[in-house]
Short mmCIF file of C-alpha atoms and ligand atoms in Angstrom, two decimals:
data_model
loop_
_atom_site.label_atom_id
_atom_site.label_comp_id
_atom_site.label_asym_id
_atom_site.label_seq_id
_atom_site.Cartn_x
_atom_site.Cartn_y
_atom_site.Cartn_z
CA MET A 13 0.63 22.46 13.16
CA VAL A 14 1.32 19.11 11.52
CA LYS A 15 -0.03 16.26 13.70
CA ALA A 16 2.32 13.48 14.80
CA PHE A 17 2.17 10.45 12.52
CA GLN A 18 3.98 7.28 11.58
CA PHE A 19 4.27 5.75 8.15
CA SER A 20 5.20 2.18 7.32
CA ARG A 21 7.46 1.14 4.47
CA LEU A 22 6.53 1.21 0.78
CA PRO A 23 7.34 -1.26 -1.97
CA PHE A 24 9.74 -0.15 -4.69
CA ILE A 25 7.09 1.04 -7.14
CA HIS A 26 7.34 0.80 -10.94
CA PHE A 27 4.32 2.61 -12.42
CA SER A 28 3.51 3.00 -16.11
CA THR A 29 1.91 1.25 -19.05
CA GLY A 30 4.05 -1.57 -20.40
CA LYS A 31 6.06 -1.89 -17.16
CA ILE A 32 5.46 -5.65 -16.90
CA LYS A 33 8.48 -5.99 -19.19
CA VAL A 34 10.85 -5.13 -16.30
CA LEU A 35 9.70 -8.19 -14.34
CA PRO A 36 12.18 -10.84 -15.57
CA GLY A 37 15.14 -8.52 -14.94
CA LEU A 38 13.93 -7.79 -11.42
CA ILE A 39 13.38 -11.46 -10.59
CA LYS A 40 16.99 -12.26 -11.49
CA ARG A 41 18.17 -10.22 -8.47
CA TYR A 42 16.60 -12.81 -6.21
CA GLY A 43 17.57 -16.05 -7.94
CA LYS A 44 16.53 -18.50 -10.63
CA THR A 45 13.40 -20.14 -9.21
CA ILE A 46 10.12 -18.43 -8.42
CA LEU A 47 6.60 -19.30 -7.45
CA LEU A 48 4.27 -17.59 -9.94
CA VAL A 49 0.75 -17.03 -8.60
CA THR A 50 -1.97 -16.05 -11.06
CA ALA A 51 -5.71 -16.32 -11.61
CA GLY A 52 -7.02 -19.05 -13.87
CA GLU A 53 -8.69 -18.08 -17.12
CA SER A 54 -8.33 -14.31 -16.84
CA PHE A 55 -4.53 -14.68 -16.81
CA VAL A 56 -4.04 -17.72 -19.01
CA LYS A 57 -6.14 -16.13 -21.80
CA SER A 58 -4.44 -12.75 -21.46
CA PRO A 59 -1.79 -11.67 -23.99
CA TYR A 60 0.69 -11.46 -21.10
CA ALA A 61 0.70 -15.13 -20.16
CA GLU A 62 2.68 -16.30 -23.17
CA THR A 63 4.95 -13.26 -23.34
CA LEU A 64 5.79 -13.56 -19.67
CA SER A 65 6.48 -17.27 -19.81
CA GLU A 66 8.74 -16.78 -22.85
CA ALA A 67 10.59 -13.91 -21.14
CA LEU A 68 11.15 -16.00 -18.01
CA LEU A 69 12.45 -18.92 -20.05
CA ARG A 70 14.78 -16.60 -21.97
CA GLU A 71 16.24 -15.36 -18.69
CA GLY A 72 16.64 -18.94 -17.45
CA ILE A 73 14.10 -18.45 -14.66
CA LYS A 74 12.27 -21.59 -13.57
CA TYR A 75 8.78 -21.13 -12.21
CA LEU A 76 6.30 -23.22 -10.30
CA HIS A 77 2.82 -22.04 -11.28
CA PHE A 78 -0.02 -21.82 -8.77
CA VAL A 79 -3.52 -20.80 -9.89
CA VAL A 80 -5.94 -19.11 -7.46
CA SER A 81 -9.63 -19.05 -8.15
CA GLY A 82 -11.75 -17.00 -5.77
CA GLU A 83 -10.72 -15.25 -2.59
CA PRO A 84 -8.03 -17.30 -0.79
CA SER A 85 -8.97 -19.65 2.07
CA PRO A 86 -6.64 -21.04 4.77
CA GLU A 87 -6.77 -24.46 3.07
CA ILE A 88 -5.51 -23.05 -0.24
CA ILE A 89 -2.67 -21.15 1.43
CA ASP A 90 -1.70 -24.17 3.56
CA SER A 91 -1.72 -26.57 0.65
CA VAL A 92 0.54 -24.38 -1.53
CA SER A 93 2.83 -23.52 1.38
CA GLU A 94 3.21 -27.23 2.14
CA LYS A 95 4.14 -27.96 -1.48
CA ILE A 96 6.80 -25.27 -1.80
CA ARG A 97 8.46 -25.51 1.63
CA ASN A 98 10.79 -28.22 0.37
CA GLU A 99 11.58 -26.39 -2.87
CA ALA A 100 14.40 -23.88 -3.20
CA VAL A 101 12.12 -21.00 -4.18
CA ASN A 102 13.85 -17.59 -4.32
CA ALA A 103 10.84 -15.28 -4.64
CA VAL A 104 7.07 -15.19 -5.09
CA VAL A 105 5.54 -13.24 -7.98
CA ALA A 106 1.76 -12.64 -8.06
CA VAL A 107 -0.03 -11.30 -11.15
CA GLY A 108 -3.74 -10.80 -10.54
CA GLY A 109 -6.52 -9.12 -8.60
CA GLY A 110 -6.48 -8.68 -4.83
CA SER A 111 -7.24 -12.39 -4.29
CA VAL A 112 -4.14 -13.46 -6.20
CA LEU A 113 -1.92 -10.78 -4.65
CA ASP A 114 -3.09 -11.74 -1.16
CA ALA A 115 -2.54 -15.43 -1.87
CA GLY A 116 1.01 -14.69 -3.06
CA LYS A 117 1.66 -12.44 -0.06
CA ALA A 118 0.42 -15.09 2.36
CA VAL A 119 2.39 -17.92 0.76
CA SER A 120 5.58 -15.84 0.79
CA ALA A 121 4.99 -15.26 4.52
CA MET A 122 4.20 -18.90 5.29
CA TYR A 123 7.30 -20.28 3.52
CA GLY A 124 9.57 -20.01 6.55
CA VAL A 125 7.17 -20.72 9.43
CA LYS A 126 5.40 -23.77 10.80
CA GLY A 127 1.72 -24.54 11.10
CA SER A 128 -1.40 -23.31 9.35
CA VAL A 129 -1.94 -19.71 8.26
CA ARG A 130 -5.06 -19.85 10.42
CA GLU A 131 -2.86 -19.75 13.56
CA TYR A 132 -1.48 -16.34 12.52
CA LEU A 133 -4.70 -14.63 11.41
CA GLU A 134 -5.85 -11.61 13.41
CA GLY A 135 -8.85 -12.47 15.56
CA VAL A 136 -8.66 -16.18 14.62
CA GLY A 137 -5.27 -17.57 15.67
CA THR A 138 -3.03 -16.77 18.60
CA TRP A 139 0.47 -17.21 17.17
CA GLU A 140 2.63 -14.20 16.44
CA HIS A 141 4.27 -14.17 13.02
CA PRO A 142 7.99 -13.29 13.15
CA GLY A 143 7.70 -11.30 9.90
CA THR A 144 10.02 -13.55 7.88
CA LYS A 145 9.11 -14.05 4.23
CA LEU A 146 10.31 -14.74 0.72
CA PRO A 147 10.84 -11.67 -1.48
CA PHE A 148 7.46 -10.80 -2.99
CA ILE A 149 6.65 -8.96 -6.24
CA ALA A 150 3.04 -7.84 -6.86
CA LEU A 151 1.47 -6.95 -10.22
CA PRO A 152 -2.19 -5.91 -9.87
CA THR A 153 -4.62 -6.68 -12.71
CA THR A 154 -7.64 -4.99 -11.09
CA SER A 155 -7.74 -1.38 -9.88
CA GLY A 156 -9.16 -1.76 -6.44
CA THR A 157 -7.61 -3.35 -3.42
CA GLY A 158 -4.21 -1.66 -3.38
CA SER A 159 -2.83 -4.93 -2.00
CA GLU A 160 0.34 -4.18 -4.00
CA ALA A 161 1.16 -1.62 -1.28
CA THR A 162 -0.38 -3.04 1.91
CA LYS A 163 1.05 -5.08 4.78
CA ASN A 164 -1.85 -7.53 5.03
CA ALA A 165 -3.30 -10.48 3.13
CA VAL A 166 -7.02 -11.13 3.56
CA ILE A 167 -7.88 -14.81 4.04
CA SER A 168 -11.51 -15.97 4.03
CA GLU A 169 -13.49 -18.92 5.22
CA ILE A 170 -17.03 -18.37 4.08
CA GLY A 171 -20.08 -19.72 5.93
CA LYS A 172 -22.33 -19.27 8.97
CA ASN A 173 -19.37 -18.93 11.32
CA GLY A 174 -17.07 -17.75 8.56
CA PHE A 175 -14.51 -14.96 8.62
CA LYS A 176 -12.44 -12.64 6.48
CA LYS A 177 -9.35 -11.85 8.49
CA SER A 178 -5.86 -10.55 7.84
CA LEU A 179 -2.40 -12.00 8.05
CA ARG A 180 -0.56 -8.80 8.87
CA HIS A 181 2.99 -7.65 9.54
CA ASP A 182 4.89 -4.49 8.58
CA ASN A 183 7.36 -6.70 6.70
CA PHE A 184 4.62 -8.10 4.44
CA VAL A 185 4.46 -4.93 2.31
CA PRO A 186 5.54 -6.26 -1.13
CA ASP A 187 9.20 -5.67 -1.96
CA ILE A 188 8.31 -4.54 -5.46
CA ALA A 189 5.00 -3.38 -6.97
CA ILE A 190 4.81 -3.25 -10.76
CA VAL A 191 1.68 -1.25 -11.53
CA ASP A 192 1.00 -1.58 -15.25
CA PRO A 193 -2.44 -0.18 -16.16
CA GLU A 194 -2.47 -2.24 -19.37
CA LEU A 195 -2.99 -5.35 -17.23
CA THR A 196 -6.41 -3.99 -16.19
CA LEU A 197 -7.71 -3.37 -19.73
CA SER A 198 -9.33 -6.81 -19.90
CA CYS A 199 -11.42 -6.32 -16.72
CA PRO A 200 -15.12 -6.53 -17.63
CA PRO A 201 -17.42 -3.67 -16.49
CA ASP A 202 -18.83 -5.44 -13.40
CA ILE A 203 -15.37 -6.28 -12.00
CA THR A 204 -14.11 -2.81 -12.95
CA ALA A 205 -17.03 -1.22 -11.07
CA ALA A 206 -16.70 -3.42 -7.97
CA SER A 207 -12.95 -3.06 -7.64
CA GLY A 208 -13.13 0.66 -8.49
CA MET A 209 -15.67 1.18 -5.71
CA ASP A 210 -13.41 -0.74 -3.29
CA CYS A 211 -10.66 1.74 -4.14
CA PHE A 212 -13.02 4.74 -3.79
CA THR A 213 -14.19 3.43 -0.39
CA GLN A 214 -10.62 2.88 0.81
CA LEU A 215 -9.59 6.41 -0.14
CA THR A 216 -12.68 7.96 1.45
CA GLU A 217 -12.45 5.88 4.63
CA SER A 218 -8.76 6.54 5.13
CA PHE A 219 -9.33 10.27 4.45
CA LEU A 220 -12.10 10.37 7.09
CA SER A 221 -10.33 8.00 9.51
CA GLY A 222 -9.52 9.11 13.04
CA ASN A 223 -6.02 7.82 12.27
CA ALA A 224 -5.48 9.96 9.15
CA SER A 225 -2.48 12.28 8.98
CA GLU A 226 -1.54 15.21 6.75
CA TYR A 227 0.65 12.72 4.88
CA THR A 228 -2.11 10.18 4.16
CA ASP A 229 -4.61 12.99 3.45
CA ALA A 230 -2.35 14.41 0.75
CA LEU A 231 -2.10 11.00 -0.92
CA ALA A 232 -5.78 10.18 -0.47
CA TRP A 233 -6.75 13.49 -2.03
CA GLU A 234 -4.72 12.81 -5.19
CA GLY A 235 -6.28 9.34 -5.35
CA LEU A 236 -9.78 10.79 -4.96
CA LYS A 237 -9.12 13.28 -7.77
CA ALA A 238 -8.13 10.34 -9.98
CA VAL A 239 -11.33 8.48 -8.98
CA LYS A 240 -13.39 11.52 -9.94
CA SER A 241 -11.86 11.75 -13.41
CA SER A 242 -11.53 8.04 -14.17
CA LEU A 243 -13.86 5.65 -12.28
CA VAL A 244 -17.04 6.10 -14.32
CA GLN A 245 -15.08 6.25 -17.56
CA THR A 246 -13.32 2.91 -16.91
CA CYS A 247 -16.70 1.26 -16.29
CA HIS A 248 -18.30 2.65 -19.46
CA ASN A 249 -15.25 2.56 -21.72
CA GLY A 250 -12.83 -0.07 -20.51
CA ASP A 251 -10.41 0.51 -23.41
CA ASP A 252 -9.59 4.04 -22.27
CA ILE A 253 -6.00 3.62 -21.14
CA THR A 254 -5.87 7.16 -19.66
CA ALA A 255 -8.81 6.35 -17.37
CA ARG A 256 -7.35 2.90 -16.58
CA THR A 257 -4.09 4.61 -15.63
CA GLY A 258 -5.99 7.01 -13.36
CA MET A 259 -7.68 4.12 -11.56
CA SER A 260 -4.41 2.16 -11.25
CA PHE A 261 -2.92 5.22 -9.56
CA ALA A 262 -5.99 5.64 -7.33
CA ALA A 263 -5.88 1.97 -6.27
CA LEU A 264 -2.17 2.13 -5.45
CA THR A 265 -2.65 5.25 -3.31
CA SER A 266 -5.69 3.66 -1.62
CA GLY A 267 -3.50 0.76 -0.49
CA ILE A 268 -0.82 3.11 0.87
CA CYS A 269 -3.49 5.14 2.67
CA LEU A 270 -5.34 2.19 4.19
CA ALA A 271 -2.09 0.67 5.46
CA ASN A 272 -1.27 3.91 7.28
CA ALA A 273 -4.61 5.51 8.20
CA GLY A 274 -6.96 2.52 8.51
CA LEU A 275 -10.51 2.07 7.23
CA GLY A 276 -14.12 2.59 8.31
CA VAL A 277 -17.41 0.81 8.76
CA VAL A 278 -17.87 -0.20 5.10
CA HIS A 279 -14.82 -2.41 5.46
CA GLY A 280 -16.26 -3.63 8.75
CA PHE A 281 -19.18 -4.96 6.71
CA ALA A 282 -16.82 -6.41 4.11
CA SER A 283 -15.42 -8.68 6.85
CA SER A 284 -18.71 -9.56 8.57
CA ALA A 285 -21.10 -9.93 5.60
CA GLY A 286 -18.24 -11.12 3.37
CA GLY A 287 -17.29 -13.85 5.86
CA MET A 288 -20.83 -15.19 6.13
CA PHE A 289 -21.87 -14.88 2.46
CA ASN A 290 -20.01 -15.39 -0.78
CA ILE A 291 -20.04 -11.81 -2.06
CA PRO A 292 -17.22 -10.20 -4.06
CA HIS A 293 -15.34 -7.82 -1.76
CA GLY A 294 -15.75 -4.82 -4.07
CA VAL A 295 -19.52 -5.39 -4.30
CA VAL A 296 -19.98 -5.22 -0.50
CA CYS A 297 -17.91 -2.04 -0.37
CA GLY A 298 -19.48 -0.41 -3.39
CA THR A 299 -23.07 -1.13 -2.54
CA LEU A 300 -22.77 -0.01 1.10
CA MET A 301 -20.69 3.10 0.54
CA ALA A 302 -23.62 5.49 -0.04
CA PRO A 303 -25.80 4.41 2.93
CA ALA A 304 -22.80 4.10 5.27
CA ASN A 305 -21.79 7.70 4.48
CA ALA A 306 -25.40 8.90 4.72
CA ILE A 307 -25.77 7.46 8.26
CA THR A 308 -22.27 8.52 9.34
CA LEU A 309 -23.04 12.07 8.18
CA ARG A 310 -26.42 12.04 9.96
CA GLU A 311 -24.78 10.95 13.23
CA LEU A 312 -21.97 13.48 12.74
CA ARG A 313 -24.59 16.25 12.63
CA ARG A 314 -26.40 14.87 15.69
CA GLY A 315 -23.27 14.43 17.79
CA VAL A 316 -20.69 16.72 19.29
CA ASN A 317 -19.21 19.30 16.97
CA ASN A 318 -16.39 17.73 14.92
CA PRO A 319 -15.09 20.50 12.65
CA GLU A 320 -12.27 18.40 11.16
CA ILE A 321 -14.55 15.67 9.80
CA THR A 322 -17.30 18.13 8.86
CA ASN A 323 -14.76 20.09 6.84
CA LYS A 324 -13.55 16.89 5.17
CA TYR A 325 -17.11 16.00 4.10
CA VAL A 326 -17.48 19.53 2.67
CA ARG A 327 -14.22 19.07 0.74
CA LEU A 328 -15.43 15.73 -0.62
CA GLY A 329 -18.68 17.36 -1.79
CA LYS A 330 -16.79 20.20 -3.45
CA LEU A 331 -14.54 17.72 -5.23
CA PHE A 332 -17.36 15.66 -6.71
CA ILE A 333 -19.94 18.44 -7.39
CA GLU A 334 -19.30 21.16 -9.95
CA THR A 335 -21.68 23.83 -8.50
CA ARG A 336 -19.92 26.60 -6.56
CA GLY A 337 -20.94 29.19 -3.96
CA LYS A 338 -23.32 27.05 -1.90
CA PRO A 339 -23.41 26.58 1.90
CA ASP A 340 -21.44 23.75 3.51
CA ASP A 341 -24.52 21.56 4.06
CA TYR A 342 -25.16 21.55 0.32
CA TYR A 343 -21.78 19.92 -0.33
CA MET A 344 -22.04 17.40 2.51
CA ASP A 345 -25.45 16.20 1.29
CA GLY A 346 -24.27 16.46 -2.28
CA PHE A 347 -21.47 13.96 -1.63
CA VAL A 348 -23.99 11.37 -0.41
CA GLU A 349 -26.27 12.11 -3.38
CA TYR A 350 -23.30 11.64 -5.71
CA LEU A 351 -22.65 8.22 -4.16
CA LEU A 352 -26.31 7.21 -4.46
CA LYS A 353 -26.37 8.20 -8.12
CA LEU A 354 -23.08 6.36 -8.69
CA SER A 355 -24.59 3.13 -7.28
CA ASP A 356 -27.28 3.36 -9.99
CA ASP A 357 -24.91 4.45 -12.77
CA LEU A 358 -22.55 1.55 -12.07
CA ASN A 359 -25.41 -0.88 -11.53
CA LEU A 360 -24.01 -2.04 -8.19
CA PRO A 361 -25.88 -5.18 -7.09
CA ARG A 362 -28.03 -5.32 -3.97
CA LEU A 363 -27.04 -7.85 -1.33
CA ASP A 364 -30.15 -10.08 -1.46
CA LYS A 365 -28.69 -11.27 -4.78
CA TYR A 366 -26.04 -13.07 -2.69
CA GLY A 367 -28.53 -14.66 -0.29
CA ILE A 368 -28.65 -12.11 2.54
CA LYS A 369 -32.16 -11.99 4.02
CA GLU A 370 -33.89 -9.79 6.62
CA GLU A 371 -33.18 -12.35 9.39
CA ASP A 372 -29.42 -12.18 8.62
CA ILE A 373 -29.19 -8.43 9.20
CA GLU A 374 -28.88 -8.48 12.98
CA PRO A 375 -26.33 -11.37 13.21
CA ILE A 376 -24.17 -9.65 10.59
CA CYS A 377 -24.39 -6.25 12.30
CA ARG A 378 -23.60 -7.70 15.74
CA ILE A 379 -20.16 -8.74 14.50
CA THR A 380 -19.50 -5.70 12.29
CA GLU A 381 -16.58 -3.59 13.46
CA LEU A 382 -16.60 0.19 13.06
CA LYS A 383 -12.82 0.22 12.51
CA ASN A 384 -11.67 3.87 12.34
CA ASN A 385 -15.07 5.27 11.32
CA PRO A 386 -15.05 8.99 12.24
CA VAL A 387 -18.37 8.69 14.11
CA LYS A 388 -19.62 5.94 16.46
CA LEU A 389 -22.62 4.05 15.12
CA ASN A 390 -24.93 1.77 17.14
CA LEU A 391 -26.52 -1.55 16.20
CA GLU A 392 -29.65 0.15 14.83
CA ASP A 393 -27.54 2.41 12.61
CA LEU A 394 -25.66 -0.59 11.24
CA MET A 395 -28.89 -2.47 10.59
CA GLU A 396 -30.29 0.56 8.77
CA ILE A 397 -27.22 0.69 6.52
CA LEU A 398 -27.40 -3.00 5.62
CA ARG A 399 -31.19 -3.14 5.23
CA SER A 400 -31.10 -0.26 2.76
CA ARG A 401 -29.18 -2.41 0.25
CA LEU A 402 -31.12 -5.69 0.46
P1 NAD B 19 -10.39 -10.66 -7.31
O1 NAD B 19 -8.93 -10.71 -7.24
O2 NAD B 19 -11.16 -11.59 -6.42
O3 NAD B 19 -10.83 -10.85 -8.82
C1 NAD B 19 -12.20 -10.84 -9.18
C2 NAD B 19 -12.36 -11.53 -10.54
O4 NAD B 19 -11.74 -10.72 -11.53
C3 NAD B 19 -11.69 -12.90 -10.63
O5 NAD B 19 -12.55 -13.76 -11.31
C4 NAD B 19 -10.43 -12.63 -11.45
O6 NAD B 19 -10.01 -13.75 -12.17
C5 NAD B 19 -10.92 -11.53 -12.37
N1 NAD B 19 -9.87 -10.66 -12.91
C6 NAD B 19 -8.85 -10.09 -12.23
N2 NAD B 19 -8.13 -9.33 -13.07
C7 NAD B 19 -8.70 -9.41 -14.29
C8 NAD B 19 -8.40 -8.85 -15.57
N3 NAD B 19 -7.40 -7.99 -15.75
N4 NAD B 19 -9.21 -9.18 -16.62
C9 NAD B 19 -10.28 -10.00 -16.45
N5 NAD B 19 -10.61 -10.57 -15.26
C10 NAD B 19 -9.82 -10.27 -14.20
O7 NAD B 19 -10.95 -9.19 -7.01
P2 NAD B 19 -10.32 -7.95 -6.28
O8 NAD B 19 -11.44 -7.05 -5.99
O9 NAD B 19 -9.16 -7.43 -7.01
O10 NAD B 19 -9.75 -8.57 -4.91
C11 NAD B 19 -10.61 -8.92 -3.86
C12 NAD B 19 -9.81 -9.54 -2.73
O11 NAD B 19 -8.83 -8.61 -2.24
C13 NAD B 19 -10.68 -9.89 -1.54
O12 NAD B 19 -10.27 -11.12 -1.00
C14 NAD B 19 -10.41 -8.78 -0.56
O13 NAD B 19 -10.64 -9.15 0.78
C15 NAD B 19 -8.95 -8.52 -0.82
N6 NAD B 19 -8.47 -7.20 -0.39
C16 NAD B 19 -7.20 -7.15 0.09
C17 NAD B 19 -6.68 -5.94 0.52
C18 NAD B 19 -5.30 -5.90 1.10
O14 NAD B 19 -4.86 -4.85 1.52
N7 NAD B 19 -4.58 -6.99 1.12
C19 NAD B 19 -7.43 -4.76 0.44
C20 NAD B 19 -8.73 -4.85 -0.08
C21 NAD B 19 -9.23 -6.08 -0.50
#
């Protein structure tokens, strides 16, 4: 029998190579003035910057341009929100990686409300956001976060007592997502690998989540198939538009799945370790995915029988391993081995590179949330996961 589930809204999705060209026409529905949020160099040097600015001018669309470098902090969001509150802005358009999309999403949400974004962040502030916002159009240029389809924007303050927390509301799902795989062609291999592993983690965690439904499983499975055929190829041959298209599709589905099924312990680490140390989000996810699944699987076998999750691990193994006719344990272990090999193939950095030391392990693990991990893990388990990637 199909389990009960609920599913939040989706953006209107335009998906295909070359789709960026529909942007000016779509903006016109909202008005003549937009806030354009982009990254610095990676956008300005791209072939799209000039074409887009010419197309906007041709359509008579005025734009205020805001450049985001790095993952957005409360100060950045507050300063831009302050500047545009007195302007008659009709929509926000963000073209960039997850950092840029989240910055655009947050600014569109802060346009009509008072105070600092900090007051509305989960686990940081205490004010409830009414869900009002400016229309928001998202164009991802990395294949990873799926922010083009999620209802949250991640805001970070990095340091000893730092945080990575979400501004979240069902209404914050972008109105329109234009997913044009060509925009990801310029991603260098390290960013492609990190963001691709973020996407892979999101699909796996939402598939294994206690909150998963038949609906999210069906989507996650198609995303995982795309990861299998495209992730390694995009990292080794970034010009392969077929593989880039596969990863753009996988990232979009990962965002839809995480918004509706939730995530697991790897994303718990992304908030805890990522709040205390300046580590790219995709690197934390990618580097911890293999040990987190190894320990989760170990505890699954030690705990009470959980046929649903066991079966899902078997399915994951069968998807990523070609050999047929083996017992279930072979596929469960094989999935973890595949992840370990992938960490080497993609050259995923270890976390000591970003300053994490042995004495940081316990403080990080004490504040790491399990989220919807399918199996409970204790402090020692978490420390084992993190220590294995120093
Ligand atoms: P990013 O946006 O931080 O970008 C990483 C780097 O890649 C930047 O230097 C950027 O300029 C560059 N870049 C982006 N696109 C490029 C391109 N096409 N060519 C060349 N360079 C390019 O990285 P990300 O992994 O996409 O996003 C990470 C952020 O997203 C984190 O803050 C994370 O917390 C957040 N996130 C949000 C959600 C959500 O649902 N809102 C989900 C997961 C992660």
